[in-house]
Amino acid sequence: MKNVVVLDYGSGNLRSAERAIARVGADVTVTADFDAALNADGLVVPGVGAFAACMNGLRGVRGEQIIGRRLAGGRPVLGICVGMQILFEKGVEHGIATDGCAEWPGTVERIEAPILPHMGWNTVEAPEGTVLFAGLEPDTRFYFVHSYGVRRWEMPPGRFTPPLVTWSEHGERFVAAVENGPLSATQFHPEKSGDAGAAVLKNWLSTLS
């Protein structure tokens, strides 16, 4: 059984994430302990609320260092909702820019849509070769609740295998998930997405070595 830490940095649906990941077969611990988070088979970084507040909380437990060191060693990390957003270079809310973890280039900003927040069930457009969405039908729906997102994928092609980017649409297209070696993330909440979300979490769990 794989050991997964849900990082407790003061933001996120910690208990619902804990229950959902345990349900698909992991031994789950919710903690802010640096060494436990660094050494677990998998790390989940949840997040709800404002980008700046999440980054402040993350830095308070040296979460950005944990993420960076895990990825340098090829150890899996999964970001959820704002836990995905803080992996990008910066977030802009109410005209104020906040630095993120900068694992990916790009800006988290307000989505242009007639109704915000984007709250409820929506489909996604997953690329070929996806692991997170393996075995799921194209019309599978996931639960979203957000007003901000990544509207453009800005990482240029390079020497390495390009990330797999999944998209969704609410008023305009936005990034719904990213798979990039040991670093994965979803804008939607798999822990609130019923059987579909459980399948995504189980697929992620299968990548842990």
Short mmCIF file of N, CA, C and O in Angstrom, two decimals, residues 34-94:
data_model
loop_
_atom_site.label_atom_id
_atom_site.label_comp_id
_atom_site.label_asym_id
_atom_site.label_seq_id
_atom_site.Cartn_x
_atom_site.Cartn_y
_atom_site.Cartn_z
N PHE A 34 7.60 18.48 7.39
CA PHE A 34 8.47 18.61 6.21
C PHE A 34 9.00 17.26 5.74
O PHE A 34 8.89 16.91 4.56
N ASP A 35 9.57 16.49 6.66
CA ASP A 35 10.18 15.23 6.28
C ASP A 35 9.15 14.21 5.80
O ASP A 35 9.40 13.46 4.85
N ALA A 36 8.00 14.17 6.47
CA ALA A 36 6.96 13.23 6.05
C ALA A 36 6.47 13.54 4.65
O ALA A 36 6.29 12.65 3.82
N ALA A 37 6.27 14.83 4.38
CA ALA A 37 5.80 15.23 3.05
C ALA A 37 6.87 14.99 1.99
O ALA A 37 6.56 14.63 0.85
N LEU A 38 8.11 15.18 2.37
CA LEU A 38 9.21 15.00 1.42
C LEU A 38 9.40 13.53 1.05
O LEU A 38 9.69 13.19 -0.10
N ASN A 39 9.20 12.64 2.02
CA ASN A 39 9.57 11.24 1.83
C ASN A 39 8.41 10.31 1.47
O ASN A 39 8.64 9.13 1.19
N ALA A 40 7.19 10.80 1.50
CA ALA A 40 6.04 9.95 1.16
C ALA A 40 6.12 9.47 -0.29
O ALA A 40 6.76 10.10 -1.13
N ASP A 41 5.46 8.36 -0.57
CA ASP A 41 5.42 7.88 -1.96
C ASP A 41 4.75 8.90 -2.88
O ASP A 41 5.16 9.10 -4.02
N GLY A 42 3.71 9.56 -2.37
CA GLY A 42 3.01 10.58 -3.14
C GLY A 42 2.64 11.75 -2.26
O GLY A 42 2.38 11.58 -1.06
N LEU A 43 2.60 12.94 -2.83
CA LEU A 43 2.21 14.16 -2.11
C LEU A 43 1.03 14.80 -2.83
O LEU A 43 1.09 15.02 -4.04
N VAL A 44 -0.03 15.10 -2.08
CA VAL A 44 -1.18 15.81 -2.63
C VAL A 44 -1.20 17.22 -2.03
O VAL A 44 -1.11 17.39 -0.81
N VAL A 45 -1.30 18.22 -2.91
CA VAL A 45 -1.35 19.62 -2.49
C VAL A 45 -2.74 20.15 -2.85
O VAL A 45 -3.01 20.47 -4.00
N PRO A 46 -3.66 20.20 -1.87
CA PRO A 46 -4.98 20.73 -2.16
C PRO A 46 -4.95 22.26 -2.12
O PRO A 46 -3.88 22.87 -1.95
N GLY A 47 -6.11 22.88 -2.24
CA GLY A 47 -6.16 24.34 -2.14
C GLY A 47 -7.52 24.88 -2.49
O GLY A 47 -8.12 24.47 -3.49
N VAL A 48 -8.02 25.80 -1.67
CA VAL A 48 -9.25 26.52 -1.97
C VAL A 48 -9.04 27.98 -1.58
O VAL A 48 -8.20 28.29 -0.73
N GLY A 49 -9.81 28.87 -2.22
CA GLY A 49 -9.74 30.27 -1.86
C GLY A 49 -8.81 31.07 -2.76
O GLY A 49 -8.67 30.78 -3.95
N ALA A 50 -8.17 32.06 -2.20
CA ALA A 50 -7.36 33.01 -2.97
C ALA A 50 -5.94 32.48 -3.19
O ALA A 50 -5.35 31.85 -2.32
N PHE A 51 -5.40 32.78 -4.36
CA PHE A 51 -4.05 32.38 -4.75
C PHE A 51 -3.03 32.90 -3.73
O PHE A 51 -2.18 32.15 -3.25
N ALA A 52 -3.11 34.19 -3.40
CA ALA A 52 -2.12 34.80 -2.50
C ALA A 52 -2.15 34.15 -1.12
O ALA A 52 -1.10 33.88 -0.53
N ALA A 53 -3.35 33.91 -0.60
CA ALA A 53 -3.46 33.28 0.71
C ALA A 53 -2.89 31.88 0.70
O ALA A 53 -2.22 31.46 1.66
N CYS A 54 -3.14 31.14 -0.37
CA CYS A 54 -2.59 29.79 -0.47
C CYS A 54 -1.07 29.81 -0.53
O CYS A 54 -0.41 29.00 0.11
N MET A 55 -0.52 30.74 -1.29
CA MET A 55 0.94 30.82 -1.36
C MET A 55 1.54 31.20 -0.03
O MET A 55 2.59 30.66 0.38
N ASN A 56 0.90 32.11 0.70
CA ASN A 56 1.40 32.47 2.04
C ASN A 56 1.40 31.25 2.95
O ASN A 56 2.36 31.01 3.70
N GLY A 57 0.31 30.49 2.92
CA GLY A 57 0.24 29.30 3.74
C GLY A 57 1.26 28.26 3.34
O GLY A 57 1.88 27.61 4.19
N LEU A 58 1.44 28.10 2.04
CA LEU A 58 2.40 27.12 1.53
C LEU A 58 3.82 27.46 1.97
O LEU A 58 4.57 26.59 2.45
N ARG A 59 4.18 28.74 1.85
CA ARG A 59 5.52 29.15 2.26
C ARG A 59 5.70 28.99 3.77
O ARG A 59 6.81 28.74 4.25
N GLY A 60 4.60 29.11 4.51
CA GLY A 60 4.68 28.97 5.96
C GLY A 60 5.11 27.59 6.42
O GLY A 60 5.66 27.44 7.52
N VAL A 61 4.87 26.58 5.58
CA VAL A 61 5.31 25.22 5.92
C VAL A 61 6.43 24.75 4.99
O VAL A 61 6.73 23.57 4.92
N ARG A 62 7.04 25.71 4.28
CA ARG A 62 8.10 25.43 3.30
C ARG A 62 7.61 24.47 2.21
O ARG A 62 8.37 23.63 1.69
N GLY A 63 6.34 24.62 1.86
CA GLY A 63 5.74 23.73 0.88
C GLY A 63 6.35 23.83 -0.50
O GLY A 63 6.46 22.83 -1.21
N GLU A 64 6.75 25.05 -0.88
CA GLU A 64 7.37 25.21 -2.20
C GLU A 64 8.70 24.48 -2.27
O GLU A 64 9.09 23.96 -3.32
N GLN A 65 9.42 24.41 -1.13
CA GLN A 65 10.67 23.65 -1.09
C GLN A 65 10.39 22.15 -1.17
O GLN A 65 11.12 21.41 -1.85
N ILE A 66 9.36 21.71 -0.47
CA ILE A 66 9.00 20.29 -0.51
C ILE A 66 8.67 19.88 -1.95
O ILE A 66 9.16 18.86 -2.45
N ILE A 67 7.84 20.68 -2.61
CA ILE A 67 7.44 20.37 -4.00
C ILE A 67 8.67 20.32 -4.89
O ILE A 67 8.87 19.38 -5.67
N GLY A 68 9.51 21.35 -4.80
CA GLY A 68 10.70 21.42 -5.65
C GLY A 68 11.66 20.27 -5.43
O GLY A 68 12.17 19.68 -6.40
N ARG A 69 11.88 19.91 -4.18
CA ARG A 69 12.81 18.82 -3.88
C ARG A 69 12.23 17.47 -4.31
O ARG A 69 12.96 16.60 -4.81
N ARG A 70 10.93 17.29 -4.11
CA ARG A 70 10.32 16.04 -4.57
C ARG A 70 10.46 15.90 -6.08
O ARG A 70 10.83 14.83 -6.59
N LEU A 71 10.15 16.96 -6.81
CA LEU A 71 10.20 16.88 -8.27
C LEU A 71 11.63 16.69 -8.77
O LEU A 71 11.84 15.98 -9.77
N ALA A 72 12.58 17.29 -8.09
CA ALA A 72 13.99 17.10 -8.48
C ALA A 72 14.39 15.64 -8.36
O ALA A 72 15.25 15.16 -9.11
N GLY A 73 13.75 14.93 -7.43
CA GLY A 73 14.03 13.51 -7.26
C GLY A 73 13.06 12.59 -7.98
O GLY A 73 13.08 11.38 -7.77
N GLY A 74 12.18 13.17 -8.80
CA GLY A 74 11.23 12.37 -9.56
C GLY A 74 10.12 11.77 -8.72
O GLY A 74 9.55 10.74 -9.08
N ARG A 75 9.79 12.41 -7.60
CA ARG A 75 8.79 11.87 -6.68
C ARG A 75 7.44 12.55 -6.93
O ARG A 75 7.35 13.77 -6.94
N PRO A 76 6.36 11.79 -7.09
CA PRO A 76 5.09 12.33 -7.57
C PRO A 76 4.43 13.35 -6.64
O PRO A 76 4.43 13.20 -5.41
N VAL A 77 3.86 14.36 -7.29
CA VAL A 77 3.09 15.41 -6.62
C VAL A 77 1.80 15.61 -7.42
O VAL A 77 1.82 15.65 -8.65
N LEU A 78 0.68 15.75 -6.70
CA LEU A 78 -0.61 16.03 -7.33
C LEU A 78 -1.20 17.29 -6.72
O LEU A 78 -1.46 17.34 -5.51
N GLY A 79 -1.41 18.33 -7.53
CA GLY A 79 -2.06 19.55 -7.08
C GLY A 79 -3.54 19.52 -7.43
O GLY A 79 -3.91 19.04 -8.51
N ILE A 80 -4.39 20.05 -6.55
CA ILE A 80 -5.84 20.06 -6.77
C ILE A 80 -6.37 21.47 -6.60
O ILE A 80 -6.11 22.12 -5.58
N CYS A 81 -7.12 21.94 -7.58
CA CYS A 81 -7.77 23.25 -7.60
C CYS A 81 -6.72 24.36 -7.41
O CYS A 81 -5.82 24.49 -8.23
N VAL A 82 -6.79 25.16 -6.34
CA VAL A 82 -5.76 26.19 -6.17
C VAL A 82 -4.40 25.54 -5.94
O VAL A 82 -3.36 26.14 -6.22
N GLY A 83 -4.40 24.30 -5.48
CA GLY A 83 -3.15 23.55 -5.39
C GLY A 83 -2.53 23.27 -6.74
O GLY A 83 -1.33 23.02 -6.84
N MET A 84 -3.32 23.32 -7.80
CA MET A 84 -2.79 23.31 -9.17
C MET A 84 -2.33 24.70 -9.57
O MET A 84 -1.24 24.89 -10.12
N GLN A 85 -3.14 25.71 -9.25
CA GLN A 85 -2.84 27.06 -9.71
C GLN A 85 -1.51 27.57 -9.17
O GLN A 85 -0.75 28.24 -9.89
N ILE A 86 -1.20 27.25 -7.90
CA ILE A 86 0.04 27.78 -7.32
C ILE A 86 1.29 27.15 -7.92
O ILE A 86 2.40 27.61 -7.67
N LEU A 87 1.13 26.12 -8.75
CA LEU A 87 2.27 25.52 -9.43
C LEU A 87 2.75 26.38 -10.60
O LEU A 87 3.86 26.19 -11.11
N PHE A 88 1.92 27.34 -11.02
CA PHE A 88 2.29 28.21 -12.14
C PHE A 88 3.11 29.40 -11.65
O PHE A 88 3.29 29.62 -10.45
N GLU A 89 3.59 30.18 -12.61
CA GLU A 89 4.53 31.25 -12.32
C GLU A 89 3.93 32.34 -11.43
O GLU A 89 4.58 32.83 -10.49
N LYS A 90 2.69 32.73 -11.71
CA LYS A 90 2.09 33.79 -10.90
C LYS A 90 0.57 33.74 -10.99
O LYS A 90 0.00 33.15 -11.92
N GLY A 91 -0.07 34.38 -10.02
CA GLY A 91 -1.51 34.54 -10.03
C GLY A 91 -1.84 36.01 -9.91
O GLY A 91 -1.17 36.75 -9.18
N VAL A 92 -2.87 36.45 -10.63
CA VAL A 92 -3.30 37.85 -10.59
C VAL A 92 -4.74 37.90 -10.13
O VAL A 92 -5.63 37.37 -10.80
N GLU A 93 -4.97 38.52 -8.98
CA GLU A 93 -6.31 38.68 -8.43
C GLU A 93 -6.51 40.14 -8.03
O GLU A 93 -5.68 40.70 -7.31
N HIS A 94 -7.59 40.74 -8.53
CA HIS A 94 -7.91 42.14 -8.22
C HIS A 94 -6.74 43.07 -8.54
O HIS A 94 -6.46 44.03 -7.81
#
